Short mmCIF file of C-alpha atoms in Angstrom, two decimals:
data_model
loop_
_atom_site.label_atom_id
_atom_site.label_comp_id
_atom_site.label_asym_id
_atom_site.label_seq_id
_atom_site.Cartn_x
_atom_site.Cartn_y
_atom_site.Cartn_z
CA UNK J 482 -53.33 -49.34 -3.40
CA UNK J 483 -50.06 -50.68 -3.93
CA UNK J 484 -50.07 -54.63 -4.96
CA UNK J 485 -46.75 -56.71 -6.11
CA UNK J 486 -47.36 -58.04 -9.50
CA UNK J 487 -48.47 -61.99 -9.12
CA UNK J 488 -48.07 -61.72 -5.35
CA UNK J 489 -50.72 -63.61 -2.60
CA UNK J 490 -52.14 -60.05 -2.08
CA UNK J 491 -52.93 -59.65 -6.12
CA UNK J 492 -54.25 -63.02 -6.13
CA UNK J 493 -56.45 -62.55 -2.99
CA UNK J 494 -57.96 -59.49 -4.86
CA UNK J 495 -58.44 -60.89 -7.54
CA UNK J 496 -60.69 -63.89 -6.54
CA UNK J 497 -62.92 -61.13 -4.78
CA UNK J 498 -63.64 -62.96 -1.34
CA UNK J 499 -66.78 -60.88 -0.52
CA UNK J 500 -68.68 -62.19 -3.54
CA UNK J 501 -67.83 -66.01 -2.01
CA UNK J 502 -71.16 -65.09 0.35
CA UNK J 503 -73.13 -65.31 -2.78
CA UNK J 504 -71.54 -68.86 -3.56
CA UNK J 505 -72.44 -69.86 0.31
CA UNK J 506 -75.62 -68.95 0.65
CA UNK J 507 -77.62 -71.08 -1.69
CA UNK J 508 -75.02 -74.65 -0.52
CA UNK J 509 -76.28 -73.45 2.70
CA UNK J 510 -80.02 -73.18 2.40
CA UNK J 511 -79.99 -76.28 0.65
CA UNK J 512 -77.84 -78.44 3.43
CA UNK J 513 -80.08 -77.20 6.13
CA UNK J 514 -83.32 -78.25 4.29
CA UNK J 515 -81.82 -81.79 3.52
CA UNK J 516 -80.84 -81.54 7.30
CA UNK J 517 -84.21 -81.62 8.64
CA UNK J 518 -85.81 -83.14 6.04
CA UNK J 519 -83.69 -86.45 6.49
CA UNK J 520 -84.27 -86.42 10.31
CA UNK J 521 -88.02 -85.95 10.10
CA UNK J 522 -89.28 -87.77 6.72
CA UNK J 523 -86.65 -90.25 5.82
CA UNK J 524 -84.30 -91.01 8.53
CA UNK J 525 -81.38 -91.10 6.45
CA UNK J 526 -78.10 -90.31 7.32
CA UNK J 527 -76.85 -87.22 6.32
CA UNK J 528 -73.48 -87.27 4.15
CA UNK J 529 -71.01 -84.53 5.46
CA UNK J 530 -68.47 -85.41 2.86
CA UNK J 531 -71.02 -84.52 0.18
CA UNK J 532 -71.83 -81.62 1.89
CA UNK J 533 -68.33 -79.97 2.38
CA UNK J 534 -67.86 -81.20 -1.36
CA UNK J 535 -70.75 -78.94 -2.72
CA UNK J 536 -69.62 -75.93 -0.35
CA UNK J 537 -66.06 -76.20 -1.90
CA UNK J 538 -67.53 -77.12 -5.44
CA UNK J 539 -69.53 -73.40 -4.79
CA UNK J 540 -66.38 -71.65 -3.88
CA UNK J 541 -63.89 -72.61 -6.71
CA UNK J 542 -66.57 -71.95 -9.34
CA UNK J 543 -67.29 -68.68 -7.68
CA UNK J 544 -63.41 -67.99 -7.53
CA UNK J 545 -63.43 -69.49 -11.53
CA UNK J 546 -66.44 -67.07 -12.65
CA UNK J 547 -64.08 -63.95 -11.15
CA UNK J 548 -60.95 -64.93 -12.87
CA UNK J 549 -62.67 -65.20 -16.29
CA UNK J 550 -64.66 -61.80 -15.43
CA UNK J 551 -61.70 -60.15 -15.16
CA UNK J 552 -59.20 -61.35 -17.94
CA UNK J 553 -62.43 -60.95 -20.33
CA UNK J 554 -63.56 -57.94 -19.28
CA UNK J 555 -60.23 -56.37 -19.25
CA UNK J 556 -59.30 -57.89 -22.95
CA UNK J 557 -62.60 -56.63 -24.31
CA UNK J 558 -61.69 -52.95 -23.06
CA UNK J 559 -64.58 -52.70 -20.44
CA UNK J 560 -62.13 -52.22 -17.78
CA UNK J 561 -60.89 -49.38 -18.56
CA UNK J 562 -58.87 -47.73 -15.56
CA UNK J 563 -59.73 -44.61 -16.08
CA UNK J 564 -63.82 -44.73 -16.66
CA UNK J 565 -64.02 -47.30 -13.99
CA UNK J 566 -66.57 -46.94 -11.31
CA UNK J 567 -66.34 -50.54 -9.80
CA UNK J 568 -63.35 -52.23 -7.35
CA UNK J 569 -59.89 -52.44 -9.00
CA UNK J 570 -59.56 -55.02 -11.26
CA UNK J 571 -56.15 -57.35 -11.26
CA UNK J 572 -55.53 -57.54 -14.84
CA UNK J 573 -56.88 -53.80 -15.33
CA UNK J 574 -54.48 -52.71 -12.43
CA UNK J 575 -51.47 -54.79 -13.69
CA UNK J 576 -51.32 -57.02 -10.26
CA UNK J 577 -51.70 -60.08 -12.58
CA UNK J 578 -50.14 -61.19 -15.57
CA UNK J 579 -52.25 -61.83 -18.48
CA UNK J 580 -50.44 -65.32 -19.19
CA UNK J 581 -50.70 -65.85 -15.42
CA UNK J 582 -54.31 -65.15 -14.88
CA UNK J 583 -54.88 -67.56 -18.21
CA UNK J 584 -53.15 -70.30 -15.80
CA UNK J 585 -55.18 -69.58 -12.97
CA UNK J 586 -58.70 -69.59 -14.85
CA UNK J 587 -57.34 -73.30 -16.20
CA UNK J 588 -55.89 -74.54 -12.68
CA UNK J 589 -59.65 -73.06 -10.86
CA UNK J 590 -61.51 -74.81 -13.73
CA UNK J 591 -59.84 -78.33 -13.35
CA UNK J 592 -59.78 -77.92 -9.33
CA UNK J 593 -63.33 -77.43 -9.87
CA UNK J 594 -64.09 -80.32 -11.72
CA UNK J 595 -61.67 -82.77 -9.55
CA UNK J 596 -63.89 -81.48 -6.48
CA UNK J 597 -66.96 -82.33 -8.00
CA UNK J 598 -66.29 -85.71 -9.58
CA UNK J 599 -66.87 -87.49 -6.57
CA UNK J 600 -70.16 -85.92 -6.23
CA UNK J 601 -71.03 -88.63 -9.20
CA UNK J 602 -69.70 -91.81 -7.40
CA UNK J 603 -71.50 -90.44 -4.44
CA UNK J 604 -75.08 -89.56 -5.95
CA UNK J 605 -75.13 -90.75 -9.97
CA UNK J 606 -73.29 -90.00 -13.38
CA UNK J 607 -76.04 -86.97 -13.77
CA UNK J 608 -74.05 -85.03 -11.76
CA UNK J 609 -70.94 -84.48 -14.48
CA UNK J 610 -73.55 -83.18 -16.34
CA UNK J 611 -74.93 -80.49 -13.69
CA UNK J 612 -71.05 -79.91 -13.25
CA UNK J 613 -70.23 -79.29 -16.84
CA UNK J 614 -72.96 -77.23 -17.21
CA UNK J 615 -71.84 -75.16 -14.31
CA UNK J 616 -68.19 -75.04 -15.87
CA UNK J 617 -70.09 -74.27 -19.60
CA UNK J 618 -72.09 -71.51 -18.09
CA UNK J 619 -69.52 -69.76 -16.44
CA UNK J 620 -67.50 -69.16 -19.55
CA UNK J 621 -70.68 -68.00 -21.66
CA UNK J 622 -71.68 -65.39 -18.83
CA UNK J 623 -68.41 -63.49 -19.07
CA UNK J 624 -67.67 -63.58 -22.89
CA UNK J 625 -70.98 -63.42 -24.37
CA UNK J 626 -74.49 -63.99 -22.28
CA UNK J 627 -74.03 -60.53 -19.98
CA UNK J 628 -73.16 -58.53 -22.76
CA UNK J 629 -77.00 -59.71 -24.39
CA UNK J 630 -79.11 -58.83 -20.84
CA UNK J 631 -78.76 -62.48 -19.51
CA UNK J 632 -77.26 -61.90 -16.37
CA UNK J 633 -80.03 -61.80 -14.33
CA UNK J 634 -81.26 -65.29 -15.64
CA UNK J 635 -77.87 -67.08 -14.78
CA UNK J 636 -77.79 -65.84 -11.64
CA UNK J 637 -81.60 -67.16 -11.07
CA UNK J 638 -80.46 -70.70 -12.25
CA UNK J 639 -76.81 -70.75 -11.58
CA UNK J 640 -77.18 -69.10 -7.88
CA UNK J 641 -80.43 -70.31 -6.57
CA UNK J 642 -82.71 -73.05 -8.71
CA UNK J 643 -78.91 -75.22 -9.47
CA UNK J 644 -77.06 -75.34 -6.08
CA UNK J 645 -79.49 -74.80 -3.51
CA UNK J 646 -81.56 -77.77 -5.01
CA UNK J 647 -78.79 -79.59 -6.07
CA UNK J 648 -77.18 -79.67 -2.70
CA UNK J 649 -80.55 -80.84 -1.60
CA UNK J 650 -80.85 -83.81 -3.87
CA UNK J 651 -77.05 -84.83 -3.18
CA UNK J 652 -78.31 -86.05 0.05
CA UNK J 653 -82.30 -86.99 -0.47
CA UNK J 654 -81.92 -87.80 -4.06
CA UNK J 655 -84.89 -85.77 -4.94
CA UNK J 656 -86.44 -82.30 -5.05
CA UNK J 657 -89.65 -80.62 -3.52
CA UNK J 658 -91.92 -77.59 -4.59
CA UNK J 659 -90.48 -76.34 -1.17
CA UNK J 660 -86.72 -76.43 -2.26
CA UNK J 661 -88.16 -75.35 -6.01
CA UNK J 662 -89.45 -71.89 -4.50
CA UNK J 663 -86.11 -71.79 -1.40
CA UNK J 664 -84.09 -71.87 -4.68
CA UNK J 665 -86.08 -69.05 -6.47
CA UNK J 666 -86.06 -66.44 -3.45
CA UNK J 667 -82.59 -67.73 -2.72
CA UNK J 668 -81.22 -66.72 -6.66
CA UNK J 669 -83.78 -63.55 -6.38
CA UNK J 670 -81.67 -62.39 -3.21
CA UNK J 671 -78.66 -62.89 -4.77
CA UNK J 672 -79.61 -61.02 -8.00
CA UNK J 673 -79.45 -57.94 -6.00
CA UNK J 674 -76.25 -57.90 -6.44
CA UNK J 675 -75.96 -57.96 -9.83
CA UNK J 676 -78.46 -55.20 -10.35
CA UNK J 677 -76.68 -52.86 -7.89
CA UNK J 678 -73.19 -53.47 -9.92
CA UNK J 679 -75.06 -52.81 -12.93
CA UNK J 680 -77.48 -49.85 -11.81
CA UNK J 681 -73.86 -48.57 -11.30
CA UNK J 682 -71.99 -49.11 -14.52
CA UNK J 683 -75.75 -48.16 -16.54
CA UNK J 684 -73.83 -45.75 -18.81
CA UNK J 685 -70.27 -47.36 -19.31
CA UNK J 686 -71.77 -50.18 -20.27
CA UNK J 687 -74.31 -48.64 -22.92
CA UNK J 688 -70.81 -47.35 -24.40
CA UNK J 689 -69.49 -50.53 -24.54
CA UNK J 690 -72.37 -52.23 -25.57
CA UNK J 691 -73.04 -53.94 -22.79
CA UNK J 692 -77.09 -54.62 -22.75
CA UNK J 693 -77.63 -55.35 -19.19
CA UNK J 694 -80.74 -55.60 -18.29
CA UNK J 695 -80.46 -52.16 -16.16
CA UNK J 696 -79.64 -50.80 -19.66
CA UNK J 697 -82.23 -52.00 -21.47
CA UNK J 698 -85.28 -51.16 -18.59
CA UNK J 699 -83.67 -47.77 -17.91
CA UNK J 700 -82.46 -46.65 -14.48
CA UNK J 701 -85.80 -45.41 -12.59
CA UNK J 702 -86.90 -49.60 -13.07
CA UNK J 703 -83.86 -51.02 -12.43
CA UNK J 704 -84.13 -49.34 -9.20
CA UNK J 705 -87.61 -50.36 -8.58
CA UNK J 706 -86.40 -53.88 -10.18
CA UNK J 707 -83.76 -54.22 -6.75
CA UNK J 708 -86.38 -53.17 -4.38
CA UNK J 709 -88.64 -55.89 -5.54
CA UNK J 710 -86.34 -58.74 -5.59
CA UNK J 711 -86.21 -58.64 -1.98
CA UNK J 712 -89.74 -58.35 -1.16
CA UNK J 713 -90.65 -60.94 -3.41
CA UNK J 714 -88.17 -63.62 -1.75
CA UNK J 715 -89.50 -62.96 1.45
CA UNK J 716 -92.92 -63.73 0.06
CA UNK J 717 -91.97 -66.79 -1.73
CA UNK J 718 -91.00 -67.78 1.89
CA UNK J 719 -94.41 -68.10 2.71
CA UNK J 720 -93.76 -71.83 1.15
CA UNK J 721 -92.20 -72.83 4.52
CA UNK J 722 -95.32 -71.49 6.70
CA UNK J 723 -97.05 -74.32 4.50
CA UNK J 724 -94.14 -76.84 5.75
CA UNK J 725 -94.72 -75.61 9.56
CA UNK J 726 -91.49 -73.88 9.63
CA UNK J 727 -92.83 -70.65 10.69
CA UNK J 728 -89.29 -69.31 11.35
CA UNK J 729 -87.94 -69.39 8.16
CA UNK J 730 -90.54 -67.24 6.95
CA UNK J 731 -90.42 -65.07 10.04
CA UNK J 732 -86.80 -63.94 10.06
CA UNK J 733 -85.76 -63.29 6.42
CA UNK J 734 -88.07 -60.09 6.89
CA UNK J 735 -85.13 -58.43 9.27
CA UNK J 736 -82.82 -59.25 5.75
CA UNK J 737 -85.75 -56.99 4.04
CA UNK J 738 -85.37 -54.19 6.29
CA UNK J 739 -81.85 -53.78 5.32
CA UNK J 740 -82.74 -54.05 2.07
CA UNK J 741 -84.91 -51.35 1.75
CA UNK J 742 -82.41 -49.42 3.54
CA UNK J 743 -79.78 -50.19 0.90
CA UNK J 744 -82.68 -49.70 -1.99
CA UNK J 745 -82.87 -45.89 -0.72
CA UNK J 746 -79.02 -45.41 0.03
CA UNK J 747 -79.05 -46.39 -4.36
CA UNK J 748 -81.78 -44.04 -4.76
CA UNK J 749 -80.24 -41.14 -2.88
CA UNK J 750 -76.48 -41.77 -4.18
CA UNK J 751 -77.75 -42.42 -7.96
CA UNK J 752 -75.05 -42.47 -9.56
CA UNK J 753 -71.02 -42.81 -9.54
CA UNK J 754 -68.16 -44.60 -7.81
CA UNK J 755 -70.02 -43.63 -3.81
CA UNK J 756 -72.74 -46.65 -5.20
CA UNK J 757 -70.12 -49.34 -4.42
CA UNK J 758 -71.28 -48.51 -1.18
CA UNK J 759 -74.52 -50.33 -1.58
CA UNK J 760 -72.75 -53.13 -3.37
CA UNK J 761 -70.60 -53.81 -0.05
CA UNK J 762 -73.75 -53.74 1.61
CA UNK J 763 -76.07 -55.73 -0.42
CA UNK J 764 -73.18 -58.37 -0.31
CA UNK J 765 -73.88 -58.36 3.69
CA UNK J 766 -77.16 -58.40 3.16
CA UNK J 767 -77.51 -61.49 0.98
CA UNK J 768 -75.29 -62.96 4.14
CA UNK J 769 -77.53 -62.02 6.86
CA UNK J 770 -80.62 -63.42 4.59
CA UNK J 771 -78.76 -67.02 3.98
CA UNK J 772 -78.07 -67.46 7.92
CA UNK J 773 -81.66 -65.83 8.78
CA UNK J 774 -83.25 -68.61 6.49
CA UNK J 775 -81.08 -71.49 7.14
CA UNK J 776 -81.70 -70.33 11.26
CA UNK J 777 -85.20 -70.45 10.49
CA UNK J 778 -85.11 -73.57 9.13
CA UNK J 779 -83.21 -75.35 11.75
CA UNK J 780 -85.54 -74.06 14.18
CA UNK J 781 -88.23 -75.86 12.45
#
């Protein structure tokens, strides 16, 4: 592929646009529960400013977390061009600057915060501390917390339990066991994709000394590990049959057929570059599960 140093293009790549689904999903699961919920219990109005402000609060900080990924990764030697098995990298590739991409991860990280301020006139002061932990966390995952097995963990709290229920209590001011377990499956879904990108790099990053936890558990439970993180978020889901929305249970179980297809597409490729063919399509698949549920839930 042929990229212009510092052009749009290089830039484009390097935020990684298909991994903004996994920023969408959870703002959206969480604005369609504070939907209905604030028609049916509360009558309150719902706040669309707040709303697009979480959405775009989701997207830089998923933009941010890429950045960092890849001036961090590529500075610590894991992105080495020629063991690579993953997408191109920017800095790895030379389409970025290293002083440029340092300029970018500061410009994403204050856009960030300027979108999210408001959030705290809107709701309360707590919410510069959710943000800063956001900001916080997204340095530590890159530089030290996924090189000790901690991924997964983040991407529980930082992709499901933080923004779906978050989003939720920016317009109801509170939380419910219901949005508790939403946020759970939601981060579960979306750790799918972290296990297929590390079920992938499994031996480049036990050279590196990367302890994922793929590394750690070994390949043969990794693989089980991704087929059970999506039949365990559709089960959690049976917490909206217990809120009468029947639907939102219902329909995430067309997301787990496509799942399981993409579990035995892993097991059958194994191993090598061909597996970033199951990371294209476990990005589509945490999609499809993220309109499925918020569908469902509007339905309700």
């Amino acid at each position: 592929m042929e990229v212009k140093k510092d052009s749009l293009k290089a830039w484009v790549l390097a935020a990684r646009p298909k991994t903004l689904t996994g920023a969408a999903v959870p703002v959206m699961i969480g604005l369609a529960l504070a939907w209905v919920d604030a028609k049916a219990y509360v009558d309150a109005p719902f706040n669309w400013l707040a709303a697009v402000l979480c959405l775009l609060f989701a997207f830089i900080m998923q933009i941010d977390a890429n950045f960092i990924n890849d001036f961090v990764d590529y500075a610590k030697g894991a992105d080495d061009r020629e063991t690579r098995l993953g997408p191109e990298r920017a800095c790895a590739q030379g389409w970025v600057s290293i002083e440029r991409m340092k300029h970018a991860i500061a410009l994403t990280t204050c856009l960030a915060c300027i979108v999210g301020l408001p959030l705290a006139c809107i709701v309360s002061l707590d919410m510069v501390l959710i943000g800063l932990l956001c900001v916080v966390f997204c340095f530590l995952y890159t530089t030290h917390l996924s090189y000790m097995g901690l991924g997964d963990v983040l991407v529980l709290v930082f992709f499901g339990l933080v923004p779906v229920s978050f989003t939720y209590y920016v317009q109801l001011r509170t939380f419910t066991p219901e949005v508790i377990m939403a946020s759970l499956a939601c981060g579960l879904v979306i750790d799918a994709l972290l296990l297929v990108n590390n079920f992938r790099d499994r031996d480049t990053d036990r050279i590196s000394g990367k302890k994922t936890l793929v590394v750690r558990m070994g390949a043969k439970a990794a693989l089980g590990c991704y087929l059970c993180v999506g039949i365990v978020a559709c089960l959690m889901g049976l917490v909206f049959v217990m809120n009468g929305r029947l639907w939102a249970f219902a329909l995430p179980f067309a997301y787990l057929v496509l799942h399981v297809f993409t579990f035995l597409n892993m097991r059958r490729i194994w191993q090598g570059r061909a597996l970033n063919r199951c990371l294209g399509e476990t990005a589509r698949n945490i999609l499809i599960y993220g309109l499925l549920v918020t569908i469902g839930i509007l339905l309700s």
